[in-house]
Amino acid sequence: KHSSFPKDEL
Amino acid sequence: MNIFRLAGDMTHLLSILVLLLKIYATKSCSGISRKTQDLYAMVFVARYLDLFTDFISVYNSIMKVVFIASSVAIVWCMRYHPMVRRSYDRELDTFRHYFLVGASFALALILHEKFTVQEIFWAFSIYLEAVAILPQLVMLQRSGNVDNLTGQYVFFLGAYRAFYILNWIYRYLTEARFSRWIACISGVVQTALYADFFYYYFIR
């Protein structure tokens, strides 16, 4: 699961 | 994915698509800073270098491709479309945006999480995005009027920033590991610049 803020954002 | 982030992504997407479609439909980019658009295209390309190396979700991958394609399309229209390029207010778009690129890259070389190409370009994109609106701000202040297109574009971009700050607060409160201060500080700076833009927009 990706929860690595903020690389999982745009 | 929380509701704030989805709303933020959608308003961000709308800001870019509305700009692209209006430029294409009216064949005019009057009031729009090409330098700001150049910077946003650079931001997306630099940030999404992970498109082929790190898979997060189908949603993320599609949105990355759409952001890169639409921002490059705006720049292409403003530079090469025979009618659109004639409406570009070159003499009002005087900000020296390459200083922003240089300063952001220098900062990324100093402040990053890891000394790798991807991490440095990622940090560079975060710093550059924070200040990419400046040429548009300067152009607005020089021209002294906000037309519908510029107004809507900035409204959606401002909404995107507001939703992303809410998203970060939400994630900070709900996720265990949240310590990426580079993005947080840059994000707050970026939002403050939009607040300035909004202020100018509303007193007009």
mmCIF file of C-alpha atoms in Angstrom:
data_model
loop_
_atom_site.group_PDB
_atom_site.id
_atom_site.type_symbol
_atom_site.label_atom_id
_atom_site.label_comp_id
_atom_site.label_asym_id
_atom_site.label_seq_id
_atom_site.Cartn_x
_atom_site.Cartn_y
_atom_site.Cartn_z
ATOM 1 C CA LYS A 1 0.000 0.000 0.000
ATOM 2 C CA HIS A 2 1.316 3.432 -0.925
ATOM 3 C CA SER A 3 0.918 5.908 1.862
ATOM 4 C CA SER A 4 4.130 7.799 1.218
ATOM 5 C CA PHE A 5 2.931 11.360 1.409
ATOM 6 C CA PRO A 6 3.135 13.288 -0.834
ATOM 7 C CA LYS A 7 4.635 11.183 -3.612
ATOM 8 C CA ASP A 8 1.311 9.416 -4.022
ATOM 9 C CA GLU A 9 -0.280 12.766 -4.902
ATOM 10 C CA LEU A 10 -0.248 14.684 -8.151
ATOM 11 C CA MET B 1 -7.924 9.265 -1.508
ATOM 12 C CA ASN B 2 -10.064 11.619 0.509
ATOM 13 C CA ILE B 3 -12.744 14.008 -0.671
ATOM 14 C CA PHE B 4 -10.500 17.054 -0.326
ATOM 15 C CA ARG B 5 -7.812 15.596 -2.521
ATOM 16 C CA LEU B 6 -10.323 14.485 -5.146
ATOM 17 C CA ALA B 7 -11.874 17.968 -5.162
ATOM 18 C CA GLY B 8 -8.371 19.456 -5.381
ATOM 19 C CA ASP B 9 -7.371 17.242 -8.297
ATOM 20 C CA MET B 10 -10.608 17.957 -10.135
ATOM 21 C CA THR B 11 -10.351 21.745 -9.760
ATOM 22 C CA HIS B 12 -6.694 21.546 -10.818
ATOM 23 C CA LEU B 13 -7.686 19.540 -13.875
ATOM 24 C CA LEU B 14 -10.557 21.933 -14.632
ATOM 25 C CA SER B 15 -8.255 24.959 -14.431
ATOM 26 C CA ILE B 16 -5.955 23.497 -17.082
ATOM 27 C CA LEU B 17 -8.663 22.064 -19.349
ATOM 28 C CA VAL B 18 -10.787 25.235 -19.208
ATOM 29 C CA LEU B 19 -7.725 27.257 -20.174
ATOM 30 C CA LEU B 20 -6.791 24.917 -23.020
ATOM 31 C CA LEU B 21 -10.325 24.623 -24.418
ATOM 32 C CA LYS B 22 -10.993 28.359 -24.200
ATOM 33 C CA ILE B 23 -7.715 29.222 -25.867
ATOM 34 C CA TYR B 24 -8.495 26.732 -28.600
ATOM 35 C CA ALA B 25 -12.153 27.778 -29.029
ATOM 36 C CA THR B 26 -11.553 31.532 -29.045
ATOM 37 C CA LYS B 27 -8.128 31.296 -30.738
ATOM 38 C CA SER B 28 -6.943 33.801 -28.168
ATOM 39 C CA CYS B 29 -4.642 33.661 -25.174
ATOM 40 C CA SER B 30 -4.866 37.353 -24.319
ATOM 41 C CA GLY B 31 -4.083 37.989 -20.663
ATOM 42 C CA ILE B 32 -2.413 34.607 -20.150
ATOM 43 C CA SER B 33 1.271 34.485 -19.250
ATOM 44 C CA ARG B 34 3.112 32.048 -21.480
ATOM 45 C CA LYS B 35 5.969 32.055 -19.024
ATOM 46 C CA THR B 36 3.727 30.718 -16.262
ATOM 47 C CA GLN B 37 2.473 28.049 -18.677
ATOM 48 C CA ASP B 38 6.069 27.143 -19.608
ATOM 49 C CA LEU B 39 6.844 26.729 -15.919
ATOM 50 C CA TYR B 40 3.812 24.500 -15.284
ATOM 51 C CA ALA B 41 4.737 22.255 -18.211
ATOM 52 C CA MET B 42 8.243 21.962 -16.731
ATOM 53 C CA VAL B 43 6.768 21.254 -13.291
ATOM 54 C CA PHE B 44 4.690 18.327 -14.550
ATOM 55 C CA VAL B 45 7.426 16.801 -16.695
ATOM 56 C CA ALA B 46 9.997 17.068 -13.870
ATOM 57 C CA ARG B 47 7.644 15.679 -11.226
ATOM 58 C CA TYR B 48 6.237 12.771 -13.177
ATOM 59 C CA LEU B 49 9.580 11.173 -14.074
ATOM 60 C CA ASP B 50 8.312 8.377 -11.815
ATOM 61 C CA LEU B 51 5.536 7.600 -14.293
ATOM 62 C CA PHE B 52 7.390 4.565 -15.592
ATOM 63 C CA THR B 53 9.207 3.528 -12.418
ATOM 64 C CA ASP B 54 6.640 3.760 -9.614
ATOM 65 C CA PHE B 55 3.087 2.583 -10.110
ATOM 66 C CA ILE B 56 0.682 4.048 -7.558
ATOM 67 C CA SER B 57 -2.756 3.638 -9.142
ATOM 68 C CA VAL B 58 -4.462 3.731 -12.516
ATOM 69 C CA TYR B 59 -6.008 7.039 -11.450
ATOM 70 C CA ASN B 60 -2.569 8.507 -10.686
ATOM 71 C CA SER B 61 -1.015 7.341 -13.941
ATOM 72 C CA ILE B 62 -3.880 8.626 -16.098
ATOM 73 C CA MET B 63 -3.943 11.987 -14.313
ATOM 74 C CA LYS B 64 -0.181 12.370 -14.753
ATOM 75 C CA VAL B 65 -0.433 11.765 -18.486
ATOM 76 C CA VAL B 66 -3.381 14.181 -18.759
ATOM 77 C CA PHE B 67 -1.553 16.914 -16.815
ATOM 78 C CA ILE B 68 1.597 16.607 -18.917
ATOM 79 C CA ALA B 69 -0.305 16.447 -22.216
ATOM 80 C CA SER B 70 -2.674 19.343 -21.473
ATOM 81 C CA SER B 71 0.015 21.672 -20.117
ATOM 82 C CA VAL B 72 2.279 20.938 -23.086
ATOM 83 C CA ALA B 73 -0.705 21.508 -25.417
ATOM 84 C CA ILE B 74 -1.294 24.977 -23.892
ATOM 85 C CA VAL B 75 2.356 25.912 -24.396
ATOM 86 C CA TRP B 76 2.270 24.516 -27.930
ATOM 87 C CA CYS B 77 -0.845 26.567 -28.799
ATOM 88 C CA MET B 78 0.625 29.768 -27.379
ATOM 89 C CA ARG B 79 3.907 29.284 -29.214
ATOM 90 C CA TYR B 80 2.957 27.734 -32.532
ATOM 91 C CA HIS B 81 -0.761 28.023 -33.294
ATOM 92 C CA PRO B 82 -0.819 30.686 -36.044
ATOM 93 C CA MET B 83 -3.835 32.569 -34.636
ATOM 94 C CA VAL B 84 -3.340 32.011 -30.910
ATOM 95 C CA ARG B 85 0.256 33.194 -30.910
ATOM 96 C CA ARG B 86 -0.766 36.534 -32.428
ATOM 97 C CA SER B 87 -2.995 37.262 -29.409
ATOM 98 C CA TYR B 88 -0.159 36.695 -26.936
ATOM 99 C CA ASP B 89 0.593 39.887 -24.990
ATOM 100 C CA ARG B 90 4.341 39.553 -25.239
ATOM 101 C CA GLU B 91 5.127 43.067 -24.060
ATOM 102 C CA LEU B 92 3.168 42.526 -20.817
ATOM 103 C CA ASP B 93 4.766 39.140 -20.081
ATOM 104 C CA THR B 94 8.146 40.420 -18.973
ATOM 105 C CA PHE B 95 8.941 38.389 -15.868
ATOM 106 C CA ARG B 96 12.391 36.781 -15.997
ATOM 107 C CA HIS B 97 11.118 33.315 -15.363
ATOM 108 C CA TYR B 98 14.435 31.580 -15.967
ATOM 109 C CA PHE B 99 15.586 32.993 -12.638
ATOM 110 C CA LEU B 100 12.782 31.007 -11.013
ATOM 111 C CA VAL B 101 13.935 27.866 -12.818
ATOM 112 C CA GLY B 102 17.554 28.435 -11.761
ATOM 113 C CA ALA B 103 16.694 29.264 -8.161
ATOM 114 C CA SER B 104 14.323 26.289 -7.852
ATOM 115 C CA PHE B 105 16.918 23.929 -9.272
ATOM 116 C CA ALA B 106 19.637 25.291 -6.996
ATOM 117 C CA LEU B 107 17.342 24.875 -4.003
ATOM 118 C CA ALA B 108 16.526 21.325 -5.115
ATOM 119 C CA LEU B 109 20.263 20.546 -5.232
ATOM 120 C CA ILE B 110 20.538 21.711 -1.618
ATOM 121 C CA LEU B 111 17.227 20.555 -0.148
ATOM 122 C CA HIS B 112 16.073 17.095 -1.205
ATOM 123 C CA GLU B 113 15.380 13.765 0.385
ATOM 124 C CA LYS B 114 17.921 11.738 -1.556
ATOM 125 C CA PHE B 115 20.648 12.705 -4.012
ATOM 126 C CA THR B 116 19.153 10.954 -7.021
ATOM 127 C CA VAL B 117 17.978 12.349 -10.351
ATOM 128 C CA GLN B 118 14.338 11.571 -9.606
ATOM 129 C CA GLU B 119 14.387 13.027 -6.092
ATOM 130 C CA ILE B 120 16.135 16.211 -7.179
ATOM 131 C CA PHE B 121 13.750 16.761 -10.078
ATOM 132 C CA TRP B 122 10.835 16.001 -7.771
ATOM 133 C CA ALA B 123 11.991 18.629 -5.243
ATOM 134 C CA PHE B 124 12.678 21.044 -8.135
ATOM 135 C CA SER B 125 9.102 20.595 -9.375
ATOM 136 C CA ILE B 126 7.699 21.293 -5.905
ATOM 137 C CA TYR B 127 9.715 24.518 -5.531
ATOM 138 C CA LEU B 128 8.991 25.644 -9.082
ATOM 139 C CA GLU B 129 5.249 25.012 -8.770
ATOM 140 C CA ALA B 130 5.173 27.186 -5.653
ATOM 141 C CA VAL B 131 6.361 30.233 -7.622
ATOM 142 C CA ALA B 132 5.182 29.420 -11.158
ATOM 143 C CA ILE B 133 2.194 31.787 -10.877
ATOM 144 C CA LEU B 134 4.473 34.835 -10.421
ATOM 145 C CA PRO B 135 4.798 35.759 -14.142
ATOM 146 C CA GLN B 136 0.989 35.622 -14.381
ATOM 147 C CA LEU B 137 0.678 37.821 -11.277
ATOM 148 C CA VAL B 138 3.091 40.388 -12.684
ATOM 149 C CA MET B 139 1.324 40.332 -16.037
ATOM 150 C CA LEU B 140 -2.015 40.874 -14.334
ATOM 151 C CA GLN B 141 -0.685 43.818 -12.395
ATOM 152 C CA ARG B 142 0.829 45.349 -15.519
ATOM 153 C CA SER B 143 -2.306 44.960 -17.627
ATOM 154 C CA GLY B 144 -4.553 46.057 -14.777
ATOM 155 C CA ASN B 145 -7.611 44.100 -15.837
ATOM 156 C CA VAL B 146 -8.815 40.548 -15.329
ATOM 157 C CA ASP B 147 -10.810 39.060 -18.167
ATOM 158 C CA ASN B 148 -13.139 36.072 -17.757
ATOM 159 C CA LEU B 149 -10.608 33.508 -18.909
ATOM 160 C CA THR B 150 -7.848 34.637 -16.564
ATOM 161 C CA GLY B 151 -10.356 35.010 -13.733
ATOM 162 C CA GLN B 152 -11.770 31.492 -14.107
ATOM 163 C CA TYR B 153 -8.336 29.982 -14.517
ATOM 164 C CA VAL B 154 -7.062 31.562 -11.336
ATOM 165 C CA PHE B 155 -10.288 30.762 -9.486
ATOM 166 C CA PHE B 156 -9.929 27.027 -10.223
ATOM 167 C CA LEU B 157 -6.214 27.078 -9.410
ATOM 168 C CA GLY B 158 -6.930 28.814 -6.107
ATOM 169 C CA ALA B 159 -9.635 26.267 -5.292
ATOM 170 C CA TYR B 160 -7.141 23.477 -6.043
ATOM 171 C CA ARG B 161 -4.652 24.979 -3.593
ATOM 172 C CA ALA B 162 -7.283 25.412 -0.890
ATOM 173 C CA PHE B 163 -8.481 21.802 -1.262
ATOM 174 C CA TYR B 164 -4.927 20.476 -1.176
ATOM 175 C CA ILE B 165 -4.182 22.262 2.084
ATOM 176 C CA LEU B 166 -7.377 20.723 3.531
ATOM 177 C CA ASN B 167 -6.245 17.355 2.152
ATOM 178 C CA TRP B 168 -2.886 17.694 3.894
ATOM 179 C CA ILE B 169 -4.536 18.619 7.184
ATOM 180 C CA TYR B 170 -6.807 15.603 6.799
ATOM 181 C CA ARG B 171 -3.884 13.311 6.024
ATOM 182 C CA TYR B 172 -1.838 14.752 8.856
ATOM 183 C CA LEU B 173 -4.661 13.916 11.252
ATOM 184 C CA THR B 174 -5.431 10.465 9.846
ATOM 185 C CA GLU B 175 -2.057 9.022 8.748
ATOM 186 C CA ALA B 176 0.721 7.867 10.998
ATOM 187 C CA ARG B 177 3.707 8.881 8.892
ATOM 188 C CA PHE B 178 3.503 12.431 7.732
ATOM 189 C CA SER B 179 6.730 14.376 7.897
ATOM 190 C CA ARG B 180 7.406 15.798 4.465
ATOM 191 C CA TRP B 181 8.021 19.391 5.331
ATOM 192 C CA ILE B 182 9.521 20.259 1.901
ATOM 193 C CA ALA B 183 6.149 19.868 0.210
ATOM 194 C CA CYS B 184 4.227 21.434 3.091
ATOM 195 C CA ILE B 185 6.212 24.662 3.265
ATOM 196 C CA SER B 186 6.279 24.996 -0.541
ATOM 197 C CA GLY B 187 2.545 24.329 -0.654
ATOM 198 C CA VAL B 188 1.820 27.015 1.910
ATOM 199 C CA VAL B 189 3.973 29.535 -0.003
ATOM 200 C CA GLN B 190 2.160 28.668 -3.221
ATOM 201 C CA THR B 191 -1.232 29.082 -1.583
ATOM 202 C CA ALA B 192 -0.193 32.437 -0.124
ATOM 203 C CA LEU B 193 0.663 33.672 -3.628
ATOM 204 C CA TYR B 194 -2.801 32.657 -4.816
ATOM 205 C CA ALA B 195 -4.337 34.461 -1.875
ATOM 206 C CA ASP B 196 -2.559 37.570 -3.124
ATOM 207 C CA PHE B 197 -3.923 36.978 -6.605
ATOM 208 C CA PHE B 198 -7.450 36.531 -5.235
ATOM 209 C CA TYR B 199 -7.140 39.725 -3.254
ATOM 210 C CA TYR B 200 -6.196 41.606 -6.404
ATOM 211 C CA TYR B 201 -8.963 39.903 -8.339
ATOM 212 C CA PHE B 202 -11.682 40.824 -5.836
ATOM 213 C CA ILE B 203 -10.729 44.466 -5.340
ATOM 214 C CA ARG B 204 -11.009 44.886 -9.116
#
